[in-house]
Tab-separated table of C-alpha atoms in Angstrom:
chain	number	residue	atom	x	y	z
A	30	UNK	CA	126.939	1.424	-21.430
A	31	UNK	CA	130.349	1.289	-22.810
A	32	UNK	CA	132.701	4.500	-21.920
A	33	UNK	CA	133.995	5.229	-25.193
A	34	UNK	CA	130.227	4.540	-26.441
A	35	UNK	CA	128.860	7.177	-23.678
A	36	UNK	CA	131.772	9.396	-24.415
A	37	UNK	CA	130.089	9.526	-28.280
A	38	UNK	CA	127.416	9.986	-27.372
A	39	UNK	CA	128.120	12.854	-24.772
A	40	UNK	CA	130.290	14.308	-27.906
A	41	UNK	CA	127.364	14.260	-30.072
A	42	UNK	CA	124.808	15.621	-27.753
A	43	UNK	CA	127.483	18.451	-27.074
A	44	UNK	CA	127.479	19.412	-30.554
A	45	UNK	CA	123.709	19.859	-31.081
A	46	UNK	CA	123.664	21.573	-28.081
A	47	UNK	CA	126.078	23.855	-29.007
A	48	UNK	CA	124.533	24.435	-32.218
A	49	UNK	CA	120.732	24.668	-31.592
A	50	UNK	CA	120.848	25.433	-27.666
A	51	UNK	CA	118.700	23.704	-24.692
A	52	UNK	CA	115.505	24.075	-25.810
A	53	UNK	CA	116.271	24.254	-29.488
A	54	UNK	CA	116.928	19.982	-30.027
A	55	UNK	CA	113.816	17.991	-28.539
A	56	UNK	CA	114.834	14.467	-26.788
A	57	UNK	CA	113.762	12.657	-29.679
A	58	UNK	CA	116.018	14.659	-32.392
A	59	UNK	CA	118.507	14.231	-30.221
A	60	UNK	CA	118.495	10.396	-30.365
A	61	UNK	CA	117.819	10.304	-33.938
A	62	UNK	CA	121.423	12.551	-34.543
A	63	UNK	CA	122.586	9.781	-32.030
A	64	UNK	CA	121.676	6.881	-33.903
A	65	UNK	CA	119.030	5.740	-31.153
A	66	UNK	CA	116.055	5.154	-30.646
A	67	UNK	CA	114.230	8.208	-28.153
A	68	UNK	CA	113.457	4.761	-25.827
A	69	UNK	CA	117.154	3.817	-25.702
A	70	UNK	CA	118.256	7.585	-25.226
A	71	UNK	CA	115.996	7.921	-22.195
A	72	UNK	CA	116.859	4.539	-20.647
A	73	UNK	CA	120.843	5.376	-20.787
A	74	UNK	CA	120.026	9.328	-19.743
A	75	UNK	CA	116.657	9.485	-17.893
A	76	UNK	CA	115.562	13.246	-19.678
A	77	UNK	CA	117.231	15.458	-22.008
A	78	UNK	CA	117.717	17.502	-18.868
A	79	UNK	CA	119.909	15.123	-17.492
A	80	UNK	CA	121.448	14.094	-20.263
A	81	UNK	CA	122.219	18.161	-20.824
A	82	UNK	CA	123.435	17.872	-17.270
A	83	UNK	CA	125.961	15.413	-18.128
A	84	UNK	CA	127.321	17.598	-21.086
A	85	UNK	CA	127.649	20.332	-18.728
A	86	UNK	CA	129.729	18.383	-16.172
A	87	UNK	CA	132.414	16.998	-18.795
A	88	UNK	CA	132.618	20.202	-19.952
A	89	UNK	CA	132.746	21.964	-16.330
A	90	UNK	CA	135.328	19.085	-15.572
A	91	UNK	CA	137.410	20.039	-18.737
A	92	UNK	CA	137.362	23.731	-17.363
A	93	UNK	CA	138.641	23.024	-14.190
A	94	UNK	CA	141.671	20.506	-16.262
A	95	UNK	CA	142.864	23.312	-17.583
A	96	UNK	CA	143.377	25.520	-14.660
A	97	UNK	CA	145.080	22.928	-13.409
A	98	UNK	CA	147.416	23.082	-16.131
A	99	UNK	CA	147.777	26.782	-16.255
A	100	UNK	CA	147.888	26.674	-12.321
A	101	UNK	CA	152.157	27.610	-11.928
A	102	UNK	CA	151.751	30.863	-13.991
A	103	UNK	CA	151.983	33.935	-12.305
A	104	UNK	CA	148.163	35.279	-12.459
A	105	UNK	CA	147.374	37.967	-15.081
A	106	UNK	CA	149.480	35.324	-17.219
A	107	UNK	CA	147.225	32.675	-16.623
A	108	UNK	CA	143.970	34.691	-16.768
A	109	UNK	CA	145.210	35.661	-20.074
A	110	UNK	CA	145.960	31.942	-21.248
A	111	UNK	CA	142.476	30.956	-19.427
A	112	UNK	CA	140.862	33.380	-21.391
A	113	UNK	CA	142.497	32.404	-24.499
A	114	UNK	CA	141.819	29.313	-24.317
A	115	UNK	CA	138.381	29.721	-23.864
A	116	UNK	CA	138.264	31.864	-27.356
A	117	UNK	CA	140.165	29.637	-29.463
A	118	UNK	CA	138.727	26.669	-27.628
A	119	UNK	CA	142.030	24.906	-27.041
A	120	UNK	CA	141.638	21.659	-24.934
A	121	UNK	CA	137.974	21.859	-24.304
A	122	UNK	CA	136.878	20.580	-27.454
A	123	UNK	CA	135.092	22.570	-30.263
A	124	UNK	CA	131.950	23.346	-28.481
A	125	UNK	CA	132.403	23.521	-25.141
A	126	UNK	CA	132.360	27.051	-25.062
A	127	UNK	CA	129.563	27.420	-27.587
A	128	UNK	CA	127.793	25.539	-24.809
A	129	UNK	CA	128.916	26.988	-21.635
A	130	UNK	CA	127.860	31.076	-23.634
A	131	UNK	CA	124.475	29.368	-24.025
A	132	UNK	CA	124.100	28.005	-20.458
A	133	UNK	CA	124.993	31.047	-19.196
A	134	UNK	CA	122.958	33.334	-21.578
A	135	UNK	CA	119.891	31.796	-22.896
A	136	UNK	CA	118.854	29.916	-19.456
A	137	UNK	CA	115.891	31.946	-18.501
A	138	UNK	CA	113.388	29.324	-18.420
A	139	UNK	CA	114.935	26.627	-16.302
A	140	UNK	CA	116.849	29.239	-14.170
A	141	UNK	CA	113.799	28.872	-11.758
A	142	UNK	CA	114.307	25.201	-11.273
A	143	UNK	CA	117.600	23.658	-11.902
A	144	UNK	CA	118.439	22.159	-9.386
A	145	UNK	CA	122.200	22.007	-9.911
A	146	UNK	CA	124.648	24.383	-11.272
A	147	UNK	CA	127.389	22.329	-13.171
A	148	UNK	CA	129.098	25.451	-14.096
A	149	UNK	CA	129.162	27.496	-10.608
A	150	UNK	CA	132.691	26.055	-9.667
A	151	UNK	CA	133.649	27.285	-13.496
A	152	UNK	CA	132.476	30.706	-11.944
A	153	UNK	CA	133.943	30.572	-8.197
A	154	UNK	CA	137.213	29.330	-10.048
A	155	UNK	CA	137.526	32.021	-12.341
A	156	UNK	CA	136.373	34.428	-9.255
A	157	UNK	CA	139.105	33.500	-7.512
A	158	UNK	CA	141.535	33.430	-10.424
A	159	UNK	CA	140.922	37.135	-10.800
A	160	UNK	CA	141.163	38.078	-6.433
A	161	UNK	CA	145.073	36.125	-7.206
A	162	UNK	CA	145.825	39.461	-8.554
A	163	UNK	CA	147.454	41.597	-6.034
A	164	UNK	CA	145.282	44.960	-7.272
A	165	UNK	CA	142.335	42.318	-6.840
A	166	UNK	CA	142.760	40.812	-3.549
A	167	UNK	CA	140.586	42.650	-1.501
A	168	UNK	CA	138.146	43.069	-4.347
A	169	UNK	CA	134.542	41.476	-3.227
A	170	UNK	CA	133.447	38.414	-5.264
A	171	UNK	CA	130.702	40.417	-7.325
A	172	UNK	CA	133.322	42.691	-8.364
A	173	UNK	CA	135.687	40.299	-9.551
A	174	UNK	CA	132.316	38.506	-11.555
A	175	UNK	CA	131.615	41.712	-13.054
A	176	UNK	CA	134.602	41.651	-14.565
A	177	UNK	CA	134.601	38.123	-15.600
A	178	UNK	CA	131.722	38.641	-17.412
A	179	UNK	CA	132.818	41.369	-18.747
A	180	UNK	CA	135.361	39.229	-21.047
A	181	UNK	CA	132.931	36.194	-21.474
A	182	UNK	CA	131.060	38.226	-22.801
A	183	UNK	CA	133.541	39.702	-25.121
A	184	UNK	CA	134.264	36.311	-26.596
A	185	UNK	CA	130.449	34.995	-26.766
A	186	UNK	CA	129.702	38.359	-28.942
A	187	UNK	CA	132.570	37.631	-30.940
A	188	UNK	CA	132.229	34.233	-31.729
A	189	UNK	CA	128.662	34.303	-32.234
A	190	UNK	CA	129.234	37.316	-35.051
A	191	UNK	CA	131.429	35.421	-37.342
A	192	UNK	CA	128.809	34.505	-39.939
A	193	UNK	CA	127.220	38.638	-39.799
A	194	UNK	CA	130.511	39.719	-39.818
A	195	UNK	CA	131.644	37.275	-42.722
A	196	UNK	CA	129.056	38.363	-44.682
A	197	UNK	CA	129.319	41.964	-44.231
A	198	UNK	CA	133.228	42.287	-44.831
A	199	UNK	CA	134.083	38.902	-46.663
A	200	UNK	CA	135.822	35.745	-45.725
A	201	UNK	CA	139.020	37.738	-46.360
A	202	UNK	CA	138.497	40.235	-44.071
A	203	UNK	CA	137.234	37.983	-41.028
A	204	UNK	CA	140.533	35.934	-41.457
A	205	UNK	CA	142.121	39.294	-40.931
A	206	UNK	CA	139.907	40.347	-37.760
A	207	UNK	CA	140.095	36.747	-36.656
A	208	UNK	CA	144.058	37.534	-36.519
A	209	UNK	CA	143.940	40.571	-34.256
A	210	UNK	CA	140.918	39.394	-32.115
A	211	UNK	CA	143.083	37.742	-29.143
A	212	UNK	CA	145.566	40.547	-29.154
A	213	UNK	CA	142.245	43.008	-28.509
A	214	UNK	CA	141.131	40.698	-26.002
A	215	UNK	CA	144.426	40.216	-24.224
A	216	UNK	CA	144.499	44.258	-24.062
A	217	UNK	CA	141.034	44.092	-22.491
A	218	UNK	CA	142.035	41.602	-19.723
A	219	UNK	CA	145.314	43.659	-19.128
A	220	UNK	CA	143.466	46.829	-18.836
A	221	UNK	CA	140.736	46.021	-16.257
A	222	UNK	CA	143.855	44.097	-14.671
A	223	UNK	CA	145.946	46.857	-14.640
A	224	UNK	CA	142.656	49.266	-12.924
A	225	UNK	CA	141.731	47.031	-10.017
A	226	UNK	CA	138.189	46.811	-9.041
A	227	UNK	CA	135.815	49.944	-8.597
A	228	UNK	CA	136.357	52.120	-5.482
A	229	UNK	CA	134.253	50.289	-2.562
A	230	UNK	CA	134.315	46.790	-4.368
């Protein structure tokens, strides 16, 4: 198969991933949105486990690109650029973290038996992003996760609460909230920051 062709592909799958979750798309929906037969799908991917495999490497990959790019900043700065990033989904592509909220949400049923964790290196990364903090360094690794999920799970509730909360308050109103939201979330980051890990962490 072509790149650019398997790069499509990989784009589209993302997206109906993103929008209906793993077990939400069956193999053979997921070739028709692709234009393929379920035949051709499975002979390029092998199982719509694999082929969510693949999704979740390009988008693990595209993860670890940008803390490459954010690597020179001193490190609340580029915790709070990571983090930013992640919420307004710059340079990962409009559902990669749509994706990654679900695969690390709404996986109870394969958690059992996958057999490989494409986004644990997105997780030891951002583990050690935090323990670069000098109030952090001698924080244990569950301690700095704790907190990590603390603000991935800040932005997962927000973004998936747009369309409740545009239909509560109006379009007009979201626009507004959708203003302040990454000012909020930088003060969260800052403030956990700022407190270091619990005593005994």
């Amino acid at each position: 198969m072509a790149q650019d062709t398997r790069e499509r592909l990989l784009d589209q799958a993302e997206a109906l991933f993103a929008e209906r979750g793993f077990y939400g798309v069956s193999i053979a929906a997921i070739a028709s949105e692709l234009g393929l037969t379920k035949q051709a799908l499975l002979h390029h991917f092998g199982s719509k486990e694999k082929l969510y495999g693949e999704v979740l490497k390009r988008i693990s990959s595209r993860f670890m690109a940008l803390r490459e790019q954010l690597s020179d900043l001193e490190p609340v700065q580029g915790l709070k650029d990571y983090f930013l990033a992640l919420l307004r989904k710059d340079h990962l592509g409009s559902h990669a973290t749509t994706v990654l909220m679900r695969e690390l949400l709404d996986n109870k049923r394969r958690a059992d038996t996958a057999g490989t964790w494409y986004l644990r290196g997105f997780l030891e990364n951002l583990i050690g992003q935090v323990k670069e903090v000098p109030l952090w360094r001698d924080a244990g690794d569950a301690a700095a996760l704790a907190f990590v999920y603390q603000i991935l799970g800040a932005i997962n509730y927000y973004e998936i609460s747009q369309p409740t909360l545009t239909g509560i308050f109006g379009p007009d109103f979201y626009r507004r909230l959708d203003t302040n939201y990454p000012d909020q979330l930088v003060q969260l980051i800052e403030a956990g920051l700022a407190a270091g890990p619990p005593s005994g962490n």
